[in-house]
mmCIF file of C-alpha atoms in Angstrom:
data_model
loop_
_atom_site.group_PDB
_atom_site.id
_atom_site.type_symbol
_atom_site.label_atom_id
_atom_site.label_comp_id
_atom_site.label_asym_id
_atom_site.label_seq_id
_atom_site.Cartn_x
_atom_site.Cartn_y
_atom_site.Cartn_z
ATOM 1 C CA MET A 1 12.363 -23.420 11.467
ATOM 2 C CA SER A 2 8.368 -24.436 11.094
ATOM 3 C CA VAL A 3 7.298 -23.592 14.936
ATOM 4 C CA THR A 4 9.040 -19.740 14.537
ATOM 5 C CA GLU A 5 7.291 -20.199 11.723
ATOM 6 C CA LEU A 6 3.663 -21.053 12.763
ATOM 7 C CA ILE A 7 4.677 -18.717 15.473
ATOM 8 C CA ILE A 8 4.877 -15.386 13.490
ATOM 9 C CA VAL A 9 1.633 -16.522 11.555
ATOM 10 C CA LEU A 10 -0.260 -16.739 14.785
ATOM 11 C CA ALA A 11 0.925 -13.192 15.842
ATOM 12 C CA LEU A 12 0.047 -11.949 12.699
ATOM 13 C CA LEU A 13 -3.771 -13.392 12.513
ATOM 14 C CA GLN A 14 -3.854 -12.223 16.049
ATOM 15 C CA TYR A 15 -3.074 -8.750 14.705
ATOM 16 C CA LEU A 16 -5.396 -8.931 11.942
ATOM 17 C CA PHE A 17 -8.397 -9.826 14.123
ATOM 18 C CA PHE A 18 -7.929 -7.143 16.485
ATOM 19 C CA GLY A 19 -7.338 -4.783 13.190
ATOM 20 C CA ILE A 20 -11.077 -6.828 12.291
ATOM 21 C CA LEU A 21 -11.755 -5.586 16.157
ATOM 22 C CA VAL A 22 -11.358 -2.221 15.585
ATOM 23 C CA SER A 23 -12.837 -1.592 12.003
ATOM 24 C CA ARG A 24 -16.362 -3.383 13.765
ATOM 25 C CA ALA A 25 -15.886 -0.947 17.065
ATOM 26 C CA ARG A 26 -15.108 1.455 14.116
ATOM 27 C CA THR A 27 -19.025 1.131 12.262
ATOM 28 C CA ARG A 28 -20.887 0.206 15.971
ATOM 29 C CA TYR A 29 -19.634 3.160 17.860
ATOM 30 C CA GLY A 30 -20.372 5.379 14.568
ATOM 31 C CA VAL A 31 -16.880 7.397 14.188
ATOM 32 C CA LYS A 32 -16.469 7.986 10.922
ATOM 33 C CA ALA A 33 -13.446 7.866 8.939
ATOM 34 C CA PRO A 34 -10.936 9.477 9.290
ATOM 35 C CA ALA A 35 -11.550 10.200 12.397
ATOM 36 C CA VAL A 36 -10.127 8.426 15.179
ATOM 37 C CA THR A 37 -11.594 9.869 18.077
ATOM 38 C CA GLY A 38 -14.838 11.027 19.729
ATOM 39 C CA ASP A 39 -16.083 7.510 21.347
ATOM 40 C CA PRO A 40 -13.753 5.991 24.403
ATOM 41 C CA ILE A 41 -14.798 2.086 23.605
ATOM 42 C CA PHE A 42 -13.445 2.586 19.434
ATOM 43 C CA GLU A 43 -10.625 4.616 21.246
ATOM 44 C CA ARG A 44 -9.430 1.619 23.309
ATOM 45 C CA TYR A 45 -10.060 -0.819 20.783
ATOM 46 C CA LEU A 46 -7.611 1.234 18.367
ATOM 47 C CA ARG A 47 -5.380 1.610 21.111
ATOM 48 C CA VAL A 48 -5.272 -2.524 21.829
ATOM 49 C CA GLN A 49 -4.421 -2.434 18.024
ATOM 50 C CA MET A 50 -1.490 0.261 18.018
ATOM 51 C CA ASN A 51 -0.353 -0.477 20.823
ATOM 52 C CA THR A 52 -0.112 -4.803 19.644
ATOM 53 C CA LEU A 53 1.945 -3.429 15.931
ATOM 54 C CA GLU A 54 4.374 -1.253 17.899
ATOM 55 C CA LEU A 55 4.886 -4.615 20.292
ATOM 56 C CA LEU A 56 4.578 -7.153 17.035
ATOM 57 C CA VAL A 57 7.792 -4.790 14.937
ATOM 58 C CA ILE A 58 10.051 -5.908 17.639
ATOM 59 C CA PHE A 59 8.702 -9.300 18.808
ATOM 60 C CA LEU A 60 8.368 -10.329 14.912
ATOM 61 C CA PRO A 61 12.305 -9.921 14.111
ATOM 62 C CA ALA A 62 13.355 -10.449 17.847
ATOM 63 C CA LEU A 63 11.611 -13.574 17.302
ATOM 64 C CA TRP A 64 13.422 -14.835 14.218
ATOM 65 C CA ILE A 65 16.433 -13.811 14.816
ATOM 66 C CA ALA A 66 16.584 -15.779 18.420
ATOM 67 C CA SER A 67 15.259 -19.069 16.466
ATOM 68 C CA ALA A 68 18.469 -18.987 14.914
ATOM 69 C CA ASP A 69 20.389 -19.736 19.402
ATOM 70 C CA ILE A 70 17.574 -21.165 20.387
ATOM 71 C CA ALA A 71 15.443 -24.873 20.877
ATOM 72 C CA SER A 72 12.062 -24.597 19.241
ATOM 73 C CA LEU A 73 10.372 -25.497 22.749
ATOM 74 C CA TRP A 74 11.262 -22.324 23.853
ATOM 75 C CA ILE A 75 10.037 -20.564 20.697
ATOM 76 C CA ALA A 76 7.475 -22.403 21.414
ATOM 77 C CA ALA A 77 6.587 -20.901 25.089
ATOM 78 C CA LEU A 78 8.005 -17.239 24.513
ATOM 79 C CA GLY A 79 5.596 -17.227 21.610
ATOM 80 C CA ALA A 80 2.665 -18.849 23.300
ATOM 81 C CA LEU A 81 3.091 -16.125 26.309
ATOM 82 C CA TYR A 82 2.965 -12.982 23.917
ATOM 83 C CA LEU A 83 0.103 -14.506 22.531
ATOM 84 C CA ALA A 84 -1.178 -15.404 25.451
ATOM 85 C CA GLY A 85 -0.890 -11.690 27.280
ATOM 86 C CA ARG A 86 -1.695 -10.043 23.987
ATOM 87 C CA PHE A 87 -5.275 -11.348 24.453
ATOM 88 C CA ILE A 88 -5.544 -10.505 28.203
ATOM 89 C CA TYR A 89 -4.611 -6.756 27.109
ATOM 90 C CA LEU A 90 -7.234 -6.847 24.580
ATOM 91 C CA ARG A 91 -9.858 -8.544 27.602
ATOM 92 C CA ASP A 92 -8.489 -5.911 29.986
ATOM 93 C CA TYR A 93 -7.956 -2.508 27.472
ATOM 94 C CA VAL A 94 -11.671 -2.698 26.367
ATOM 95 C CA ARG A 95 -12.765 -3.271 29.872
ATOM 96 C CA ALA A 96 -10.934 -0.448 31.845
ATOM 97 C CA ALA A 97 -7.715 1.394 30.507
ATOM 98 C CA GLU A 98 -6.768 1.633 33.835
ATOM 99 C CA LYS A 99 -6.716 -2.204 33.696
ATOM 100 C CA ARG A 100 -4.195 -2.646 31.004
ATOM 101 C CA ALA A 101 -0.723 -3.428 32.612
ATOM 102 C CA LEU A 102 -0.722 -6.864 33.481
ATOM 103 C CA GLY A 103 -1.648 -8.130 29.619
ATOM 104 C CA PHE A 104 1.390 -5.293 28.731
ATOM 105 C CA GLY A 105 3.701 -7.309 30.687
ATOM 106 C CA VAL A 106 3.051 -10.796 29.870
ATOM 107 C CA SER A 107 3.401 -10.238 26.140
ATOM 108 C CA ALA A 108 6.702 -7.484 26.930
ATOM 109 C CA LEU A 109 8.175 -9.912 28.810
ATOM 110 C CA PRO A 110 8.891 -12.518 26.409
ATOM 111 C CA ILE A 111 10.424 -9.988 23.771
ATOM 112 C CA LEU A 112 12.835 -9.000 26.251
ATOM 113 C CA ILE A 113 13.585 -12.031 26.767
ATOM 114 C CA LEU A 114 14.287 -12.739 22.454
ATOM 115 C CA LEU A 115 16.276 -8.942 22.807
ATOM 116 C CA ALA A 116 18.741 -10.370 25.488
ATOM 117 C CA ILE A 117 18.928 -13.809 23.849
ATOM 118 C CA ASP A 118 19.657 -11.752 20.286
ATOM 119 C CA LEU A 119 21.819 -9.531 21.887
ATOM 120 C CA ILE A 120 24.356 -12.040 23.558
ATOM 121 C CA GLY A 121 24.430 -14.189 20.222
ATOM 122 C CA ALA A 122 25.214 -10.852 18.261
ATOM 123 C CA LEU A 123 28.024 -10.323 20.495
ATOM 124 C CA ARG A 124 29.071 -13.509 20.281
ATOM 125 C CA GLY A 125 29.467 -13.533 16.775
ATOM 126 C CA LEU A 126 31.114 -10.379 16.888
ATOM 127 C CA ILE A 127 33.828 -11.563 19.495
ATOM 128 C CA GLY A 128 33.898 -14.678 16.981
ATOM 129 C CA ARG A 129 32.787 -17.264 19.835
ATOM 130 C CA MET B 1 25.286 -11.994 9.719
ATOM 131 C CA SER B 2 26.121 -11.039 13.449
ATOM 132 C CA VAL B 3 26.501 -7.347 12.397
ATOM 133 C CA THR B 4 23.482 -6.916 11.130
ATOM 134 C CA GLU B 5 21.810 -8.707 13.129
ATOM 135 C CA LEU B 6 23.276 -6.299 15.989
ATOM 136 C CA ILE B 7 21.925 -3.296 14.524
ATOM 137 C CA ILE B 8 18.611 -5.009 14.538
ATOM 138 C CA VAL B 9 18.657 -5.253 18.163
ATOM 139 C CA LEU B 10 19.889 -2.015 18.495
ATOM 140 C CA ALA B 11 17.169 -0.297 16.222
ATOM 141 C CA LEU B 12 14.682 -2.830 18.434
ATOM 142 C CA LEU B 13 15.903 -1.706 21.212
ATOM 143 C CA GLN B 14 16.122 1.982 20.656
ATOM 144 C CA TYR B 15 12.086 1.606 19.358
ATOM 145 C CA LEU B 16 12.141 0.026 22.708
ATOM 146 C CA PHE B 17 13.050 2.983 24.496
ATOM 147 C CA PHE B 18 10.954 5.945 22.619
ATOM 148 C CA GLY B 19 7.894 3.374 23.398
ATOM 149 C CA ILE B 20 9.006 4.225 27.536
ATOM 150 C CA LEU B 21 9.286 7.419 27.075
ATOM 151 C CA VAL B 22 6.060 7.865 25.505
ATOM 152 C CA SER B 23 4.414 5.684 28.234
ATOM 153 C CA ARG B 24 6.558 8.109 30.714
ATOM 154 C CA ALA B 25 5.516 11.473 29.127
ATOM 155 C CA ARG B 26 1.832 10.073 29.804
ATOM 156 C CA THR B 27 1.908 10.349 33.113
ATOM 157 C CA ARG B 28 3.859 12.851 33.618
ATOM 158 C CA TYR B 29 1.872 15.319 31.720
ATOM 159 C CA GLY B 30 -1.322 13.568 32.606
ATOM 160 C CA VAL B 31 -2.571 12.524 29.683
ATOM 161 C CA LYS B 32 -5.151 9.235 30.038
ATOM 162 C CA ALA B 33 -5.698 6.437 28.346
ATOM 163 C CA PRO B 34 -6.857 5.761 25.833
ATOM 164 C CA ALA B 35 -6.489 9.617 24.450
ATOM 165 C CA VAL B 36 -3.518 10.518 22.705
ATOM 166 C CA THR B 37 -3.799 14.436 22.474
ATOM 167 C CA GLY B 38 -4.574 17.159 25.200
ATOM 168 C CA ASP B 39 -0.381 17.405 26.243
ATOM 169 C CA PRO B 40 1.829 19.368 23.255
ATOM 170 C CA ILE B 41 5.152 17.939 25.077
ATOM 171 C CA PHE B 42 3.293 13.806 25.406
ATOM 172 C CA GLU B 43 2.069 14.837 21.590
ATOM 173 C CA ARG B 44 5.588 15.540 20.289
ATOM 174 C CA TYR B 45 7.334 12.159 22.164
ATOM 175 C CA LEU B 46 4.048 10.228 20.953
ATOM 176 C CA ARG B 47 5.193 11.697 17.372
ATOM 177 C CA VAL B 48 8.777 10.509 17.604
ATOM 178 C CA GLN B 49 7.685 6.955 18.357
ATOM 179 C CA MET B 50 5.650 6.778 15.458
ATOM 180 C CA ASN B 51 7.938 8.581 13.076
ATOM 181 C CA THR B 52 10.652 6.018 14.318
ATOM 182 C CA LEU B 53 7.577 2.725 13.762
ATOM 183 C CA GLU B 54 6.803 3.995 10.258
ATOM 184 C CA LEU B 55 10.902 4.501 9.273
ATOM 185 C CA LEU B 56 11.353 0.903 10.954
ATOM 186 C CA VAL B 57 9.720 -1.126 8.852
ATOM 187 C CA ILE B 58 11.307 0.497 6.016
ATOM 188 C CA PHE B 59 15.025 0.162 7.201
ATOM 189 C CA LEU B 60 14.577 -3.475 8.930
ATOM 190 C CA PRO B 61 13.803 -4.970 6.112
ATOM 191 C CA ALA B 62 16.458 -3.337 3.463
ATOM 192 C CA LEU B 63 18.919 -3.432 5.710
ATOM 193 C CA TRP B 64 18.212 -7.204 6.127
ATOM 194 C CA ILE B 65 17.939 -7.433 2.342
ATOM 195 C CA ALA B 66 21.254 -5.368 1.604
ATOM 196 C CA SER B 67 23.312 -7.348 4.479
ATOM 197 C CA ALA B 68 23.443 -10.151 1.538
ATOM 198 C CA ASP B 69 25.220 -7.592 -0.912
ATOM 199 C CA ILE B 70 27.343 -5.069 1.146
ATOM 200 C CA ALA B 71 30.401 -5.413 3.434
ATOM 201 C CA SER B 72 29.106 -5.075 7.292
ATOM 202 C CA LEU B 73 31.468 -2.010 7.908
ATOM 203 C CA TRP B 74 28.863 -1.003 5.120
ATOM 204 C CA ILE B 75 26.125 -2.401 7.195
ATOM 205 C CA ALA B 76 27.959 -0.896 10.669
ATOM 206 C CA ALA B 77 28.099 2.471 8.780
ATOM 207 C CA LEU B 78 24.417 2.974 7.984
ATOM 208 C CA GLY B 79 23.440 1.105 10.810
ATOM 209 C CA ALA B 80 25.208 3.717 13.177
ATOM 210 C CA LEU B 81 23.655 6.545 10.733
ATOM 211 C CA TYR B 82 20.380 5.517 11.676
ATOM 212 C CA LEU B 83 20.607 4.707 14.667
ATOM 213 C CA ALA B 84 22.110 8.453 15.432
ATOM 214 C CA GLY B 85 19.668 10.564 13.291
ATOM 215 C CA ARG B 86 17.366 8.584 15.496
ATOM 216 C CA PHE B 87 18.544 9.939 18.519
ATOM 217 C CA ILE B 88 19.155 13.876 16.858
ATOM 218 C CA TYR B 89 15.230 13.224 15.797
ATOM 219 C CA LEU B 90 13.888 12.696 19.838
ATOM 220 C CA ARG B 91 16.365 15.845 20.969
ATOM 221 C CA ASP B 92 15.401 17.925 18.558
ATOM 222 C CA TYR B 93 11.653 17.269 17.995
ATOM 223 C CA VAL B 94 10.963 17.236 22.149
ATOM 224 C CA ARG B 95 12.733 20.765 22.099
ATOM 225 C CA ALA B 96 10.787 22.018 19.275
ATOM 226 C CA ALA B 97 8.409 20.492 16.382
ATOM 227 C CA GLU B 98 9.852 23.004 13.711
ATOM 228 C CA LYS B 99 13.222 21.387 14.950
ATOM 229 C CA ARG B 100 13.088 17.648 13.500
ATOM 230 C CA ALA B 101 14.033 18.006 9.687
ATOM 231 C CA LEU B 102 17.063 17.543 10.738
ATOM 232 C CA GLY B 103 17.398 14.093 12.886
ATOM 233 C CA PHE B 104 15.036 13.297 10.307
ATOM 234 C CA GLY B 105 17.294 13.522 6.911
ATOM 235 C CA VAL B 106 19.940 11.727 8.898
ATOM 236 C CA SER B 107 18.259 8.497 9.799
ATOM 237 C CA ALA B 108 16.235 8.773 6.419
ATOM 238 C CA LEU B 109 19.532 8.800 4.286
ATOM 239 C CA PRO B 110 21.013 5.477 5.182
ATOM 240 C CA ILE B 111 17.285 4.017 4.724
ATOM 241 C CA LEU B 112 17.233 5.229 0.796
ATOM 242 C CA ILE B 113 20.771 4.620 0.249
ATOM 243 C CA LEU B 114 19.893 0.807 1.520
ATOM 244 C CA LEU B 115 16.916 0.632 -0.973
ATOM 245 C CA ALA B 116 19.157 1.763 -3.225
ATOM 246 C CA ILE B 117 21.231 -1.321 -2.764
ATOM 247 C CA ASP B 118 18.152 -3.675 -2.356
ATOM 248 C CA LEU B 119 16.895 -2.606 -6.237
ATOM 249 C CA ILE B 120 19.696 -2.684 -7.943
ATOM 250 C CA GLY B 121 20.561 -6.272 -6.140
ATOM 251 C CA ALA B 122 17.106 -7.528 -7.107
ATOM 252 C CA LEU B 123 17.116 -6.239 -10.201
ATOM 253 C CA ARG B 124 20.554 -8.292 -11.116
ATOM 254 C CA GLY B 125 19.303 -11.279 -9.476
ATOM 255 C CA LEU B 126 16.098 -10.835 -12.191
ATOM 256 C CA ILE B 127 18.092 -10.327 -15.196
ATOM 257 C CA GLY B 128 20.229 -13.900 -14.300
ATOM 258 C CA ARG B 129 23.663 -11.679 -13.453
ATOM 259 C CA MET C 1 14.486 -15.059 -3.868
ATOM 260 C CA SER C 2 14.913 -12.084 -6.332
ATOM 261 C CA VAL C 3 11.189 -12.159 -7.011
ATOM 262 C CA THR C 4 10.210 -11.584 -3.421
ATOM 263 C CA GLU C 5 13.192 -9.116 -2.586
ATOM 264 C CA LEU C 6 11.438 -7.095 -5.546
ATOM 265 C CA ILE C 7 8.317 -7.241 -4.050
ATOM 266 C CA ILE C 8 9.230 -6.270 -0.764
ATOM 267 C CA VAL C 9 11.548 -3.382 -1.654
ATOM 268 C CA LEU C 10 8.440 -2.333 -4.387
ATOM 269 C CA ALA C 11 6.145 -2.337 -1.276
ATOM 270 C CA LEU C 12 8.797 -0.286 0.976
ATOM 271 C CA LEU C 13 8.836 2.402 -1.626
ATOM 272 C CA GLN C 14 5.261 2.688 -1.936
ATOM 273 C CA TYR C 15 5.020 3.182 1.530
ATOM 274 C CA LEU C 16 7.714 5.512 1.739
ATOM 275 C CA PHE C 17 5.925 7.356 -0.952
ATOM 276 C CA PHE C 18 3.137 7.248 0.984
ATOM 277 C CA GLY C 19 4.419 9.251 4.006
ATOM 278 C CA ILE C 20 5.868 11.819 1.468
ATOM 279 C CA LEU C 21 2.184 11.920 0.468
ATOM 280 C CA VAL C 22 1.322 12.963 4.225
ATOM 281 C CA SER C 23 4.279 14.905 4.913
ATOM 282 C CA ARG C 24 3.470 17.490 1.897
ATOM 283 C CA ALA C 25 -0.729 17.785 3.301
ATOM 284 C CA ARG C 26 0.638 18.596 6.397
ATOM 285 C CA THR C 27 2.289 21.826 5.001
ATOM 286 C CA ARG C 28 -0.404 22.132 2.429
ATOM 287 C CA TYR C 29 -3.473 22.092 4.718
ATOM 288 C CA GLY C 30 -1.704 24.111 7.312
ATOM 289 C CA VAL C 31 -1.416 20.594 10.330
ATOM 290 C CA LYS C 32 1.109 21.875 12.341
ATOM 291 C CA ALA C 33 2.963 18.864 14.034
ATOM 292 C CA PRO C 34 2.437 17.594 16.394
ATOM 293 C CA ALA C 35 -0.942 18.120 15.965
ATOM 294 C CA VAL C 36 -2.879 14.945 13.312
ATOM 295 C CA THR C 37 -5.914 16.265 13.133
ATOM 296 C CA GLY C 38 -7.512 19.847 12.016
ATOM 297 C CA ASP C 39 -7.970 19.027 7.870
ATOM 298 C CA PRO C 40 -9.815 16.477 6.776
ATOM 299 C CA ILE C 41 -8.263 15.932 3.845
ATOM 300 C CA PHE C 42 -4.766 15.582 5.165
ATOM 301 C CA GLU C 43 -6.534 13.123 7.722
ATOM 302 C CA ARG C 44 -7.529 10.969 4.928
ATOM 303 C CA TYR C 45 -3.843 11.026 3.219
ATOM 304 C CA LEU C 46 -2.552 10.415 7.406
ATOM 305 C CA ARG C 47 -5.245 7.361 7.160
ATOM 306 C CA VAL C 48 -3.490 5.875 3.769
ATOM 307 C CA GLN C 49 -0.167 5.781 5.058
ATOM 308 C CA MET C 50 -1.662 4.390 8.937
ATOM 309 C CA ASN C 51 -3.688 1.564 7.426
ATOM 310 C CA THR C 52 -1.060 0.980 4.734
ATOM 311 C CA LEU C 53 1.572 0.862 7.455
ATOM 312 C CA GLU C 54 -0.584 -1.898 9.620
ATOM 313 C CA LEU C 55 -0.865 -4.291 6.508
ATOM 314 C CA LEU C 56 2.527 -3.668 5.241
ATOM 315 C CA VAL C 57 3.606 -5.259 8.650
ATOM 316 C CA ILE C 58 1.457 -8.981 7.752
ATOM 317 C CA PHE C 59 2.250 -8.911 4.247
ATOM 318 C CA LEU C 60 6.174 -8.910 4.204
ATOM 319 C CA PRO C 61 6.629 -11.552 6.446
ATOM 320 C CA ALA C 62 3.924 -13.564 5.226
ATOM 321 C CA LEU C 63 5.038 -12.837 1.686
ATOM 322 C CA TRP C 64 9.010 -14.120 2.701
ATOM 323 C CA ILE C 65 7.502 -17.251 4.749
ATOM 324 C CA ALA C 66 5.678 -18.571 1.902
ATOM 325 C CA SER C 67 8.117 -17.541 -0.834
ATOM 326 C CA ALA C 68 9.928 -20.559 0.311
ATOM 327 C CA ASP C 69 6.719 -22.875 -0.405
ATOM 328 C CA ILE C 70 5.125 -21.262 -3.678
ATOM 329 C CA ALA C 71 6.537 -20.218 -7.230
ATOM 330 C CA SER C 72 8.050 -16.520 -8.176
ATOM 331 C CA LEU C 73 5.054 -16.321 -10.425
ATOM 332 C CA TRP C 74 3.148 -16.849 -7.667
ATOM 333 C CA ILE C 75 4.728 -14.279 -5.638
ATOM 334 C CA ALA C 76 4.631 -12.064 -8.448
ATOM 335 C CA ALA C 77 0.908 -11.927 -8.892
ATOM 336 C CA LEU C 78 0.356 -11.653 -5.312
ATOM 337 C CA GLY C 79 2.628 -8.422 -4.910
ATOM 338 C CA ALA C 80 1.096 -7.096 -7.906
ATOM 339 C CA LEU C 81 -2.168 -7.446 -6.086
ATOM 340 C CA TYR C 82 -0.995 -6.028 -3.243
ATOM 341 C CA LEU C 83 0.555 -2.615 -4.854
ATOM 342 C CA ALA C 84 -2.813 -1.854 -6.722
ATOM 343 C CA GLY C 85 -4.937 -2.483 -4.085
ATOM 344 C CA ARG C 86 -3.255 -0.023 -2.070
ATOM 345 C CA PHE C 87 -2.785 2.513 -4.998
ATOM 346 C CA ILE C 88 -6.806 1.944 -5.656
ATOM 347 C CA TYR C 89 -7.384 2.722 -1.756
ATOM 348 C CA LEU C 90 -5.003 5.725 -1.788
ATOM 349 C CA ARG C 91 -7.168 7.171 -4.682
ATOM 350 C CA ASP C 92 -9.904 6.744 -3.361
ATOM 351 C CA TYR C 93 -9.842 7.666 -0.115
ATOM 352 C CA VAL C 94 -8.639 10.409 -0.228
ATOM 353 C CA ARG C 95 -11.642 11.317 -2.713
ATOM 354 C CA ALA C 96 -13.970 10.302 -0.206
ATOM 355 C CA ALA C 97 -13.743 7.594 2.643
ATOM 356 C CA GLU C 98 -16.555 5.695 2.207
ATOM 357 C CA LYS C 99 -15.189 4.599 -1.210
ATOM 358 C CA ARG C 100 -11.951 2.853 0.241
ATOM 359 C CA ALA C 101 -13.677 -0.362 0.785
ATOM 360 C CA LEU C 102 -12.530 -1.514 -2.900
ATOM 361 C CA GLY C 103 -9.175 -0.859 -2.782
ATOM 362 C CA PHE C 104 -8.480 -2.069 1.038
ATOM 363 C CA GLY C 105 -10.153 -5.250 -0.597
ATOM 364 C CA VAL C 106 -8.178 -5.948 -3.294
ATOM 365 C CA SER C 107 -5.196 -5.391 -1.028
ATOM 366 C CA ALA C 108 -6.270 -7.720 1.789
ATOM 367 C CA LEU C 109 -6.770 -10.441 -0.402
ATOM 368 C CA PRO C 110 -3.177 -11.241 -1.385
ATOM 369 C CA ILE C 111 -2.632 -11.175 2.091
ATOM 370 C CA LEU C 112 -5.020 -13.841 3.231
ATOM 371 C CA ILE C 113 -4.037 -15.908 0.736
ATOM 372 C CA LEU C 114 -0.331 -15.728 2.364
ATOM 373 C CA LEU C 115 -1.517 -16.522 5.292
ATOM 374 C CA ALA C 116 -3.060 -18.872 4.537
ATOM 375 C CA ILE C 117 0.302 -20.937 2.110
ATOM 376 C CA ASP C 118 2.066 -20.194 4.894
ATOM 377 C CA LEU C 119 0.044 -21.681 7.608
ATOM 378 C CA ILE C 120 -0.288 -24.931 5.383
ATOM 379 C CA GLY C 121 3.467 -24.635 5.044
ATOM 380 C CA ALA C 122 3.881 -24.263 8.994
ATOM 381 C CA LEU C 123 1.892 -27.357 9.769
ATOM 382 C CA ARG C 124 2.908 -29.413 7.183
ATOM 383 C CA GLY C 125 6.230 -28.892 8.736
ATOM 384 C CA LEU C 126 5.219 -29.824 12.280
ATOM 385 C CA ILE C 127 3.548 -32.602 11.775
ATOM 386 C CA GLY C 128 6.979 -33.796 9.931
ATOM 387 C CA ARG C 129 5.233 -33.928 6.092
#
């Protein structure tokens, strides 16, 4: 279970880091709380954090459930892909909003694979294997 | 555990689907990233996704904890109610923001029941049963 | 496990309560859905809920993983700190956005401690202890 836990902790730390970037952008670009608009670069950092939140709530349970069915090596590979995809997403989205597709795709792919594994596992369990 | 896992996976897939609808609405109604305002129909799709995120982070842990205490049939019934409530919420909110109460209520009810089951279970565990 | 579960349920109920406050503020300050801006007090309630969501998705998995490694008393203490920090955050942020740092810090601290415990636990597991 420790590889799964390591991936979960790394994904949480990455998300925390994205939150720190939003906080820093808030100060740097002069967007005073509670406002969430007013500067396009700040808004892009915020959207990176929000989009990561949206994926994280799918990724974590999907990974956790799949970890009962697949080998640690697969968990590690899919987790690494998700983490790398999110960093690409951050880099590209901050450069220009139009460039965000690649990073999104790279981090969404392992999530779709995990959901497929989960669905097969759940249905197998129901049928009684 | 497989019924619980199936409900979790279905809730994740539903949430993913709501995200795809937001992405499609972004293109269709010409709301360019990183903006999240500018068209009322896009904003309603976004609010459906956000509200579902807000409920999902309560629903999943509440369901998971309750699954140790109640029968699979109850898990399935409460899960089905949540999923149906979210689809009603989507349909009605996109039609008109004022109509969103019913779907919200139908999906919030099983969450409240699950939280009550969890609370009783946790307190029982503390007392040492 | 029951102390961990109790903390999780209390954190979920607190987050639900923050959501109810947003809903009430929406009515009171006349911010019609799907809008999320237009009144500064409403926006502050919304930011409290959003920021709590952002922390909650880190707090819950971090707590769950750590609960395998540390005593219930520690779980209870870190959980209480998080919950108290969130209530301070609510009180202060609604008064004035500039006052939100203390509550944020008090609720972020136990999350950082939990992540450190998780990271050590995961690495230890990998090394094979």
